[in-house]
Amino acid sequence: KLLRYTLDKHGLQQVRIIASDRLWEPISFVLLLDFELHGVVDVIGAHYPGTKTVPNAILTKKKLWASEDYSTFNDEVGAGCWARILNQNYVNGNMTSTIAWNLVASYYEELPFGRCGLMTAQEPWSGHYKVEAPVWITAHTTQFTQPGWSYLQVDGHLKGGGSFVALTDGLGNLTIIIETMTHNHSQCIRPPLPHFSVTPQRATFYLKGSFVWRGSFSLDLNVDEVYTLTTLRTGKKCGCPEPPPPQPFPSNYKDDFNIRNPPFSEAPNFADQTGVFEYFVNASDPGDHVFTLRQVVVQRPITWASDADQTISLIGNFKWVNLTVTCDIYIENARDGGVFIAGRVNNGGIYIRRAQGVFFWVFADGTYRVTADLAGEEILMKGLSGVRDNAWHTLTLNIQGTSASGQLNGYPLWENVTVSKPTNGWAAIGTRSFEFAQFDNFHVE
């Protein structure tokens, strides 16, 4: 209620509120009890509803949305999931919007939820992308309807299994979308899909009211197919040029972050997992480190997943085994600051807390550590480094087979540390806590 009041007070009356982006309950029950709350919530949004709703949600007479759904690998089965729920969220659950998480899989594939986007564009270094099957499933609906069209209230269950929906613009146009997805070809990541069967069938549709008087037509429907029937003539397949071919991440990669007016705040190819790493300008620096990459989140945010206590940004190829990472580092936090460079990092996203690898840490108190985990609990080596805060130092981490070594400012600091697991992973940079720290002249080979 306070949110609605605040939005209105600042001239944002057109911004609507969706609640509660979890399950249908308890929000539906509370809306029925609380008249004031009922007045400020525009839409009830549920995540991964499995095409079902609850009686209380219907009783509120609110718009019902699947405000996060799909989240499924974008192969043929993922496309089947998307086709089924796009229709059945309305047919079974009265939901008039289904929002896919996520739109474009633009992150390293081995991270959690790899390729769980409607299309894939995960190689900015090559420019390669792929328009996956879920995009064409989407087109079956979006090329032949528009926001503002209305669903016709018909029983959309087909006798032989599958479903259909009918939409109109209220101006005489009609679009019917039919899906006949089978159980094994339409499973979503969640919730579990109860068993059902779909068989080839002949379906007859009867048009009434303003569309056609006593009109009917029949269609033979096979399984695992999507059909769009429409009065519109606007649909088309893509006429796009072929994307560049895929390439692995460069095996020798450098970034000095020397960009005066960057088009984005973040450097290319780095994938922040906890914290935020941004281009930074040191106006007072004498020249070597005017342009750097800086970790800028200095307070733990309110997080959805259990982010790490350390900040970390990943880069490179998950399949890398032997690698050398070099980076200039600058600790800003005087007493308890610290930074690391790492290799063979094996996890990220919602599992970032349990990331393993080889982590080379230096701290503002002049010590260093080598650990086998981001949490810093499995210590492989430790000692004095002489590193101090507010000064630039160069760290080098070399991992070959089961042995790792580290250099500070070009001189060996530790060597012959045995590393057993993991056997491969990304390179990374990061900080001990949510603190300011800078990185420059990053190089991985």
Tab-separated table of C-alpha atoms in Angstrom:
chain	number	residue	atom	x	y	z
A	1	LYS	CA	0.000	0.000	0.000
A	2	LEU	CA	2.906	2.306	0.846
A	3	LEU	CA	4.477	1.464	-2.536
A	4	ARG	CA	1.286	2.474	-4.368
A	5	TYR	CA	1.073	5.713	-2.371
A	6	THR	CA	4.733	6.525	-3.113
A	7	LEU	CA	4.376	5.803	-6.843
A	8	ASP	CA	1.276	8.001	-7.097
A	9	LYS	CA	2.910	10.816	-5.126
A	10	HIS	CA	5.766	10.908	-7.660
A	11	GLY	CA	3.513	10.975	-10.724
A	12	LEU	CA	3.877	7.267	-11.528
A	13	GLN	CA	0.174	6.399	-11.547
A	14	GLN	CA	0.688	4.442	-14.781
A	15	VAL	CA	3.062	1.990	-13.049
A	16	ARG	CA	1.066	-1.045	-11.906
A	17	ILE	CA	1.839	-3.490	-9.103
A	18	ILE	CA	2.132	-7.269	-9.572
A	19	ALA	CA	2.079	-9.456	-6.452
A	20	SER	CA	3.542	-11.574	-5.117
A	21	ASP	CA	5.746	-13.322	-7.722
A	22	ARG	CA	5.772	-16.553	-5.701
A	23	LEU	CA	2.817	-18.908	-5.286
A	24	TRP	CA	-0.905	-18.147	-5.692
A	25	GLU	CA	-1.280	-18.226	-1.910
A	26	PRO	CA	-1.280	-16.529	0.496
A	27	ILE	CA	-1.565	-13.423	-1.734
A	28	SER	CA	-4.959	-14.403	-3.244
A	29	PHE	CA	-6.507	-15.097	0.167
A	30	VAL	CA	-5.127	-11.825	1.594
A	31	LEU	CA	-6.502	-9.811	-1.361
A	32	LEU	CA	-9.984	-11.206	-0.646
A	33	LEU	CA	-9.695	-10.138	3.007
A	34	ASP	CA	-7.995	-6.756	2.571
A	35	PHE	CA	-10.087	-4.293	0.556
A	36	GLU	CA	-7.322	-1.671	0.481
A	37	LEU	CA	-4.696	-4.117	-0.757
A	38	HIS	CA	-7.148	-5.394	-3.361
A	39	GLY	CA	-7.341	-1.835	-4.665
A	40	VAL	CA	-3.595	-1.400	-5.168
A	41	VAL	CA	-2.612	-4.760	-6.695
A	42	ASP	CA	-3.306	-4.864	-10.428
A	43	VAL	CA	-2.160	-8.395	-11.282
A	44	ILE	CA	-1.576	-11.598	-9.338
A	45	GLY	CA	1.703	-13.056	-10.589
A	46	ALA	CA	2.804	-16.626	-9.835
A	47	HIS	CA	6.119	-18.281	-10.657
A	48	TYR	CA	6.147	-21.676	-12.424
A	49	PRO	CA	2.437	-22.345	-11.816
A	50	GLY	CA	2.401	-25.573	-13.847
A	51	THR	CA	-0.586	-24.173	-15.858
A	52	LYS	CA	-2.817	-24.316	-12.744
A	53	THR	CA	-4.332	-21.637	-10.531
A	54	VAL	CA	-6.428	-21.741	-7.311
A	55	PRO	CA	-10.089	-20.820	-6.654
A	56	ASN	CA	-9.176	-17.794	-4.498
A	57	ALA	CA	-7.142	-16.273	-7.351
A	58	ILE	CA	-10.165	-16.534	-9.673
A	59	LEU	CA	-12.416	-15.048	-6.962
A	60	THR	CA	-10.292	-11.882	-6.744
A	61	LYS	CA	-11.282	-11.099	-10.390
A	62	LYS	CA	-7.713	-9.867	-10.937
A	63	LYS	CA	-5.638	-10.486	-14.072
A	64	LEU	CA	-3.612	-13.655	-13.507
A	65	TRP	CA	-0.095	-13.945	-14.928
A	66	ALA	CA	2.633	-16.573	-14.988
A	67	SER	CA	5.064	-13.800	-14.095
A	68	GLU	CA	8.077	-16.132	-14.374
A	69	ASP	CA	7.976	-19.402	-16.277
A	70	TYR	CA	9.783	-21.744	-18.706
A	71	SER	CA	13.434	-21.562	-17.453
A	72	THR	CA	14.127	-24.686	-19.512
A	73	PHE	CA	16.980	-25.794	-21.810
A	74	ASN	CA	16.202	-24.438	-25.284
A	75	ASP	CA	16.261	-27.705	-27.243
A	76	GLU	CA	13.196	-29.385	-28.803
A	77	VAL	CA	11.866	-30.473	-25.390
A	78	GLY	CA	12.259	-26.918	-24.068
A	79	ALA	CA	10.357	-25.663	-27.102
A	80	GLY	CA	7.624	-28.225	-26.354
A	81	CYS	CA	7.429	-27.004	-22.744
A	82	TRP	CA	7.053	-23.427	-23.982
A	83	ALA	CA	4.394	-24.339	-26.568
A	84	ARG	CA	2.345	-26.257	-23.995
A	85	ILE	CA	2.436	-23.657	-21.215
A	86	LEU	CA	1.833	-20.674	-23.544
A	87	ASN	CA	-1.560	-22.217	-24.308
A	88	GLN	CA	-2.368	-24.170	-21.170
A	89	ASN	CA	-1.538	-21.409	-18.701
A	90	TYR	CA	-4.711	-19.809	-20.080
A	91	VAL	CA	-6.702	-22.986	-20.821
A	92	ASN	CA	-6.110	-24.528	-17.380
A	93	GLY	CA	-5.285	-21.504	-15.256
A	94	ASN	CA	-6.882	-18.346	-16.737
A	95	MET	CA	-3.458	-16.705	-17.081
A	96	THR	CA	-3.344	-14.087	-19.837
A	97	SER	CA	0.418	-13.498	-19.724
A	98	THR	CA	3.327	-15.923	-19.618
A	99	ILE	CA	6.774	-14.406	-19.094
A	100	ALA	CA	9.800	-16.525	-20.007
A	101	TRP	CA	12.902	-16.525	-17.858
A	102	ASN	CA	15.078	-15.796	-19.665
A	103	LEU	CA	14.861	-14.096	-23.012
A	104	VAL	CA	18.382	-14.617	-24.387
A	105	ALA	CA	20.960	-17.040	-22.938
A	106	SER	CA	23.900	-14.586	-22.922
A	107	TYR	CA	26.110	-16.096	-20.247
A	108	TYR	CA	28.650	-18.922	-20.103
A	109	GLU	CA	26.780	-22.150	-20.847
A	110	GLU	CA	28.285	-24.093	-17.921
A	111	LEU	CA	26.808	-21.644	-15.401
A	112	PRO	CA	23.557	-22.725	-13.716
A	113	PHE	CA	20.592	-22.656	-16.131
A	114	GLY	CA	22.884	-22.868	-19.158
A	115	ARG	CA	20.978	-22.094	-22.376
A	116	CYS	CA	17.683	-21.544	-20.509
A	117	GLY	CA	16.761	-18.692	-22.882
A	118	LEU	CA	14.453	-18.527	-25.860
A	119	MET	CA	17.560	-18.015	-27.994
A	120	THR	CA	21.309	-18.318	-27.430
A	121	ALA	CA	23.965	-15.606	-27.819
A	122	GLN	CA	26.802	-16.622	-25.513
A	123	GLU	CA	29.876	-15.776	-27.606
A	124	PRO	CA	30.347	-11.994	-27.724
A	125	TRP	CA	33.958	-12.608	-28.823
A	126	SER	CA	32.790	-14.384	-32.033
A	127	GLY	CA	29.376	-12.783	-32.567
A	128	HIS	CA	27.832	-16.238	-32.983
A	129	TYR	CA	24.193	-16.651	-31.960
A	130	LYS	CA	21.435	-19.159	-32.545
A	131	VAL	CA	17.720	-18.580	-32.998
A	132	GLU	CA	16.459	-21.625	-31.103
A	133	ALA	CA	13.162	-23.517	-31.462
A	134	PRO	CA	11.397	-21.640	-28.594
A	135	VAL	CA	11.629	-18.410	-30.629
A	136	TRP	CA	9.562	-19.973	-33.437
A	137	ILE	CA	7.114	-21.363	-30.875
A	138	THR	CA	6.744	-17.800	-29.557
A	139	ALA	CA	6.128	-16.526	-33.087
A	140	HIS	CA	3.111	-18.822	-33.411
A	141	THR	CA	1.429	-16.539	-30.869
A	142	THR	CA	3.181	-13.169	-31.080
A	143	GLN	CA	3.174	-12.752	-34.873
A	144	PHE	CA	-0.602	-13.174	-34.949
A	145	THR	CA	-1.764	-11.281	-31.836
A	146	GLN	CA	-0.939	-8.010	-30.092
A	147	PRO	CA	-1.117	-6.730	-26.511
A	148	GLY	CA	-4.721	-5.619	-26.096
A	149	TRP	CA	-6.224	-8.625	-27.893
A	150	SER	CA	-8.626	-10.698	-25.791
A	151	TYR	CA	-8.825	-14.431	-25.206
A	152	LEU	CA	-12.202	-15.930	-26.126
A	153	GLN	CA	-13.700	-17.899	-23.267
A	154	VAL	CA	-13.881	-21.381	-24.761
A	155	ASP	CA	-12.980	-24.791	-23.358
A	156	GLY	CA	-9.581	-25.166	-24.986
A	157	HIS	CA	-9.007	-28.852	-24.214
A	158	LEU	CA	-8.800	-31.095	-27.272
A	159	LYS	CA	-10.425	-34.553	-27.040
A	160	GLY	CA	-7.283	-36.407	-28.107
A	161	GLY	CA	-5.055	-34.313	-25.814
A	162	GLY	CA	-3.425	-30.947	-26.403
A	163	SER	CA	-5.075	-27.547	-26.326
A	164	PHE	CA	-6.134	-24.500	-28.282
A	165	VAL	CA	-6.718	-20.832	-27.540
A	166	ALA	CA	-8.612	-18.250	-29.588
A	167	LEU	CA	-7.906	-14.524	-29.519
A	168	THR	CA	-9.513	-11.497	-31.148
A	169	ASP	CA	-8.718	-7.815	-31.536
A	170	GLY	CA	-12.434	-7.028	-31.252
A	171	LEU	CA	-12.351	-5.659	-34.814
A	172	GLY	CA	-13.167	-8.916	-36.598
A	173	ASN	CA	-9.745	-10.566	-36.579
A	174	LEU	CA	-9.409	-14.052	-35.129
A	175	THR	CA	-6.313	-16.135	-34.287
A	176	ILE	CA	-6.428	-19.743	-33.060
A	177	ILE	CA	-3.252	-21.406	-31.723
A	178	ILE	CA	-3.282	-25.207	-31.344
A	179	GLU	CA	-0.620	-27.343	-29.599
A	180	THR	CA	-0.448	-31.134	-29.360
A	181	MET	CA	2.657	-31.550	-27.202
A	182	THR	CA	3.225	-34.999	-25.706
A	183	HIS	CA	4.386	-35.553	-22.130
A	184	ASN	CA	7.986	-36.549	-22.908
A	185	HIS	CA	8.511	-33.736	-25.408
A	186	SER	CA	7.185	-30.865	-23.285
A	187	GLN	CA	8.629	-31.201	-19.782
A	188	CYS	CA	9.658	-27.924	-18.172
A	189	ILE	CA	12.372	-27.569	-15.538
A	190	ARG	CA	9.588	-27.252	-12.927
A	191	PRO	CA	7.079	-28.191	-11.642
A	192	PRO	CA	7.016	-31.992	-12.291
A	193	LEU	CA	4.626	-32.850	-15.129
A	194	PRO	CA	1.905	-35.433	-14.320
A	195	HIS	CA	1.369	-38.138	-16.916
A	196	PHE	CA	-0.991	-37.486	-19.849
A	197	SER	CA	-1.370	-38.854	-23.355
A	198	VAL	CA	-1.896	-37.150	-26.708
A	199	THR	CA	-2.947	-38.998	-29.870
A	200	PRO	CA	-3.318	-37.965	-33.535
A	201	GLN	CA	-6.858	-36.624	-33.989
A	202	ARG	CA	-9.280	-34.827	-36.243
A	203	ALA	CA	-10.549	-31.673	-34.545
A	204	THR	CA	-13.614	-29.760	-35.692
A	205	PHE	CA	-13.997	-26.079	-34.798
A	206	TYR	CA	-17.364	-24.299	-34.856
A	207	LEU	CA	-17.289	-20.532	-35.411
A	208	LYS	CA	-20.115	-18.550	-33.898
A	209	GLY	CA	-21.099	-14.963	-33.163
A	210	SER	CA	-19.465	-12.212	-35.168
A	211	PHE	CA	-16.867	-14.428	-36.879
A	212	VAL	CA	-18.943	-16.748	-39.038
A	213	TRP	CA	-22.547	-17.744	-38.768
A	214	ARG	CA	-22.782	-21.527	-38.435
A	215	GLY	CA	-19.294	-21.950	-39.885
A	216	SER	CA	-17.135	-24.962	-39.128
A	217	PHE	CA	-13.919	-26.573	-40.313
A	218	SER	CA	-11.913	-29.695	-39.476
A	219	LEU	CA	-8.176	-30.238	-39.143
A	220	ASP	CA	-6.107	-33.416	-38.846
A	221	LEU	CA	-3.672	-32.852	-35.986
A	222	ASN	CA	-0.519	-34.883	-35.443
A	223	VAL	CA	1.342	-35.029	-32.101
A	224	ASP	CA	4.080	-32.589	-31.027
A	225	GLU	CA	2.970	-29.883	-33.395
A	226	VAL	CA	1.857	-26.257	-33.206
A	227	TYR	CA	-0.621	-24.716	-35.653
A	228	THR	CA	-1.730	-21.113	-36.009
A	229	LEU	CA	-4.954	-20.310	-37.829
A	230	THR	CA	-5.517	-16.604	-38.398
A	231	THR	CA	-7.259	-13.931	-40.420
A	232	LEU	CA	-4.018	-11.903	-40.394
A	233	ARG	CA	-1.532	-12.063	-43.287
A	234	THR	CA	1.517	-10.698	-41.494
A	235	GLY	CA	3.478	-13.776	-40.331
A	236	LYS	CA	6.877	-14.553	-41.806
A	237	LYS	CA	10.014	-16.587	-41.241
A	238	CYS	CA	13.253	-14.753	-40.490
A	239	GLY	CA	15.197	-13.329	-43.418
A	240	CYS	CA	18.278	-12.667	-41.301
A	241	PRO	CA	21.867	-13.207	-42.488
A	242	GLU	CA	23.742	-16.276	-41.199
A	243	PRO	CA	25.492	-15.470	-37.905
A	244	PRO	CA	29.290	-15.782	-37.677
A	245	PRO	CA	30.486	-19.342	-36.874
A	246	PRO	CA	31.107	-20.290	-33.220
A	247	GLN	CA	34.640	-19.948	-31.815
A	248	PRO	CA	36.092	-20.950	-28.429
A	249	PHE	CA	37.103	-18.121	-26.099
A	250	PRO	CA	40.532	-16.771	-27.215
A	251	SER	CA	43.335	-18.824	-25.659
A	252	ASN	CA	45.407	-15.656	-25.216
A	253	TYR	CA	43.269	-12.788	-23.924
A	254	LYS	CA	44.213	-9.308	-22.675
A	255	ASP	CA	42.245	-6.280	-21.471
A	256	ASP	CA	43.820	-3.044	-20.210
A	257	PHE	CA	40.395	-1.364	-19.740
A	258	ASN	CA	41.726	1.773	-21.472
A	259	ILE	CA	38.428	3.131	-22.767
A	260	ARG	CA	37.758	6.820	-22.281
A	261	ASN	CA	33.988	6.794	-22.841
A	262	PRO	CA	32.881	3.158	-22.620
A	263	PRO	CA	29.534	2.297	-24.273
A	264	PHE	CA	28.726	0.089	-21.258
A	265	SER	CA	29.724	0.284	-17.600
A	266	GLU	CA	31.015	-3.292	-17.603
A	267	ALA	CA	34.005	-4.737	-19.469
A	268	PRO	CA	33.320	-7.363	-22.160
A	269	ASN	CA	33.396	-11.111	-21.424
A	270	PHE	CA	33.625	-10.749	-17.626
A	271	ALA	CA	30.621	-12.385	-15.939
A	272	ASP	CA	30.028	-10.921	-12.464
A	273	GLN	CA	28.654	-13.554	-10.080
A	274	THR	CA	28.745	-11.584	-6.819
A	275	GLY	CA	29.499	-7.857	-6.757
A	276	VAL	CA	29.726	-5.510	-9.746
A	277	PHE	CA	32.904	-4.765	-11.698
A	278	GLU	CA	32.828	-1.512	-13.687
A	279	TYR	CA	35.111	0.678	-15.775
A	280	PHE	CA	36.703	3.334	-13.573
A	281	VAL	CA	38.771	6.486	-14.134
A	282	ASN	CA	41.496	7.423	-11.630
A	283	ALA	CA	41.697	11.156	-12.282
A	284	SER	CA	44.652	11.527	-9.858
A	285	ASP	CA	46.746	8.605	-11.154
A	286	PRO	CA	50.064	9.665	-12.752
A	287	GLY	CA	49.348	7.611	-15.866
A	288	ASP	CA	49.850	3.844	-15.685
A	289	HIS	CA	46.464	3.119	-14.122
A	290	VAL	CA	44.115	5.925	-15.139
A	291	PHE	CA	41.611	3.478	-16.627
A	292	THR	CA	40.854	0.382	-14.536
A	293	LEU	CA	38.160	-2.120	-13.626
A	294	ARG	CA	36.755	-1.504	-10.148
A	295	GLN	CA	34.561	-3.582	-7.834
A	296	VAL	CA	31.957	-1.065	-6.666
A	297	VAL	CA	29.437	-2.836	-4.397
A	298	VAL	CA	30.477	-2.113	-0.814
A	299	GLN	CA	27.427	-3.363	1.059
A	300	ARG	CA	25.829	-6.800	0.848
A	301	PRO	CA	22.681	-6.381	-1.260
A	302	ILE	CA	19.349	-7.996	-0.473
A	303	THR	CA	19.874	-11.073	-2.628
A	304	TRP	CA	17.517	-13.603	-4.157
A	305	ALA	CA	19.998	-16.485	-4.004
A	306	SER	CA	22.752	-17.059	-1.481
A	307	ASP	CA	25.483	-14.925	-3.048
A	308	ALA	CA	29.050	-15.416	-1.883
A	309	ASP	CA	30.549	-13.303	0.913
A	310	GLN	CA	33.343	-12.482	-1.556
A	311	THR	CA	32.864	-10.703	-4.887
A	312	ILE	CA	33.895	-12.563	-8.033
A	313	SER	CA	33.796	-12.129	-11.810
A	314	LEU	CA	34.432	-15.087	-14.151
A	315	ILE	CA	35.973	-15.061	-17.611
A	316	GLY	CA	37.226	-17.459	-20.269
A	317	ASN	CA	36.582	-21.080	-21.136
A	318	PHE	CA	35.183	-23.555	-18.598
A	319	LYS	CA	37.191	-26.337	-20.268
A	320	TRP	CA	40.541	-24.646	-19.513
A	321	VAL	CA	42.997	-26.912	-17.626
A	322	ASN	CA	46.464	-25.331	-17.828
A	323	LEU	CA	46.520	-21.542	-17.660
A	324	THR	CA	48.417	-18.472	-16.527
A	325	VAL	CA	46.486	-15.497	-15.139
A	326	THR	CA	48.216	-12.140	-14.615
A	327	CYS	CA	46.592	-8.989	-13.279
A	328	ASP	CA	47.601	-5.695	-11.652
A	329	ILE	CA	45.660	-5.240	-8.399
A	330	TYR	CA	44.992	-2.315	-6.048
A	331	ILE	CA	43.516	-2.870	-2.580
A	332	GLU	CA	41.583	0.201	-1.401
A	333	ASN	CA	40.360	-1.116	1.945
A	334	ALA	CA	43.166	-0.233	4.414
A	335	ARG	CA	42.796	-2.699	7.296
A	336	ASP	CA	40.977	-5.819	6.166
A	337	GLY	CA	40.984	-5.442	2.380
A	338	GLY	CA	41.996	-8.234	0.042
A	339	VAL	CA	41.818	-9.334	-3.588
A	340	PHE	CA	42.402	-12.513	-5.562
A	341	ILE	CA	43.021	-13.882	-9.017
A	342	ALA	CA	41.972	-17.468	-9.743
A	343	GLY	CA	41.899	-20.317	-12.232
A	344	ARG	CA	39.912	-23.529	-12.753
A	345	VAL	CA	36.885	-21.956	-11.051
A	346	ASN	CA	34.113	-24.528	-11.408
A	347	ASN	CA	30.878	-22.867	-10.324
A	348	GLY	CA	28.790	-19.701	-10.379
A	349	GLY	CA	25.284	-18.288	-10.227
A	350	ILE	CA	23.151	-19.661	-7.406
A	351	TYR	CA	25.974	-22.100	-6.525
A	352	ILE	CA	28.740	-19.491	-6.326
A	353	ARG	CA	29.271	-19.979	-2.571
A	354	ARG	CA	30.555	-23.499	-3.195
A	355	ALA	CA	32.901	-22.526	-6.070
A	356	GLN	CA	36.207	-24.402	-6.081
A	357	GLY	CA	39.408	-23.688	-8.005
A	358	VAL	CA	42.857	-22.269	-7.299
A	359	PHE	CA	42.573	-18.853	-5.615
A	360	PHE	CA	45.639	-16.621	-5.069
A	361	TRP	CA	44.799	-14.004	-2.410
A	362	VAL	CA	46.773	-10.998	-1.163
A	363	PHE	CA	45.653	-8.922	1.806
A	364	ALA	CA	46.208	-5.373	3.068
A	365	ASP	CA	47.953	-6.750	6.177
A	366	GLY	CA	50.839	-8.014	4.031
A	367	THR	CA	49.896	-11.697	3.965
A	368	TYR	CA	48.919	-14.009	1.119
A	369	ARG	CA	46.969	-17.245	0.845
A	370	VAL	CA	46.392	-19.931	-1.747
A	371	THR	CA	43.040	-21.684	-1.306
A	372	ALA	CA	41.112	-24.375	-3.154
A	373	ASP	CA	37.783	-22.588	-2.691
A	374	LEU	CA	36.220	-19.140	-2.955
A	375	ALA	CA	35.134	-19.304	0.699
A	376	GLY	CA	38.851	-19.428	1.584
A	377	GLU	CA	38.457	-22.356	3.979
A	378	GLU	CA	40.670	-24.945	2.235
A	379	ILE	CA	44.128	-23.389	2.587
A	380	LEU	CA	46.874	-24.833	0.372
A	381	MET	CA	49.631	-22.313	1.249
A	382	LYS	CA	50.043	-19.085	3.224
A	383	GLY	CA	52.733	-16.616	4.164
A	384	LEU	CA	53.960	-13.033	3.995
A	385	SER	CA	53.885	-11.046	0.750
A	386	GLY	CA	54.652	-7.448	1.646
A	387	VAL	CA	51.627	-6.296	-0.365
A	388	ARG	CA	50.012	-3.155	1.037
A	389	ASP	CA	46.840	-1.198	0.378
A	390	ASN	CA	46.653	1.819	-1.951
A	391	ALA	CA	49.549	0.631	-4.105
A	392	TRP	CA	49.625	-1.311	-7.371
A	393	HIS	CA	51.006	-4.852	-7.432
A	394	THR	CA	51.103	-7.503	-10.155
A	395	LEU	CA	49.872	-11.009	-9.362
A	396	THR	CA	50.567	-14.034	-11.560
A	397	LEU	CA	48.978	-17.459	-11.092
A	398	ASN	CA	50.247	-20.414	-13.092
A	399	ILE	CA	48.458	-23.767	-13.059
A	400	GLN	CA	49.929	-26.767	-14.907
A	401	GLY	CA	48.560	-30.256	-14.354
A	402	THR	CA	48.492	-30.911	-10.594
A	403	SER	CA	50.886	-28.088	-9.689
A	404	ALA	CA	50.388	-24.352	-9.166
A	405	SER	CA	52.758	-21.434	-8.527
A	406	GLY	CA	52.374	-17.723	-7.872
A	407	GLN	CA	54.423	-14.613	-8.575
A	408	LEU	CA	54.293	-11.136	-7.058
A	409	ASN	CA	55.611	-8.269	-9.201
A	410	GLY	CA	57.412	-10.787	-11.438
A	411	TYR	CA	59.202	-12.663	-8.606
A	412	PRO	CA	58.245	-16.152	-7.345
A	413	LEU	CA	56.232	-15.925	-4.115
A	414	TRP	CA	55.128	-19.578	-3.786
A	415	GLU	CA	55.499	-22.682	-5.943
A	416	ASN	CA	54.882	-26.413	-6.277
A	417	VAL	CA	51.498	-26.269	-4.561
A	418	THR	CA	49.618	-29.501	-5.341
A	419	VAL	CA	46.108	-29.017	-6.751
A	420	SER	CA	43.874	-32.054	-7.219
A	421	LYS	CA	40.405	-30.709	-7.934
A	422	PRO	CA	38.722	-29.260	-9.884
A	423	THR	CA	40.465	-30.334	-13.083
A	424	ASN	CA	39.190	-27.410	-15.210
A	425	GLY	CA	37.282	-24.130	-15.040
A	426	TRP	CA	37.208	-20.388	-15.687
A	427	ALA	CA	39.683	-17.675	-14.752
A	428	ALA	CA	38.434	-15.107	-12.213
A	429	ILE	CA	39.139	-11.937	-10.262
A	430	GLY	CA	37.524	-10.765	-7.045
A	431	THR	CA	37.706	-9.312	-3.553
A	432	ARG	CA	37.700	-10.597	0.027
A	433	SER	CA	34.440	-8.824	0.898
A	434	PHE	CA	32.106	-6.146	-0.421
A	435	GLU	CA	34.845	-3.543	-0.835
A	436	PHE	CA	36.349	-1.162	-3.370
A	437	ALA	CA	39.299	-2.677	-5.249
A	438	GLN	CA	40.788	-2.168	-8.705
A	439	PHE	CA	42.155	-4.417	-11.426
A	440	ASP	CA	44.177	-3.531	-14.514
A	441	ASN	CA	46.100	-5.171	-17.375
A	442	PHE	CA	44.283	-8.473	-17.063
A	443	HIS	CA	45.871	-11.276	-19.118
A	444	VAL	CA	44.978	-14.965	-19.325
A	445	GLU	CA	46.745	-17.498	-21.498
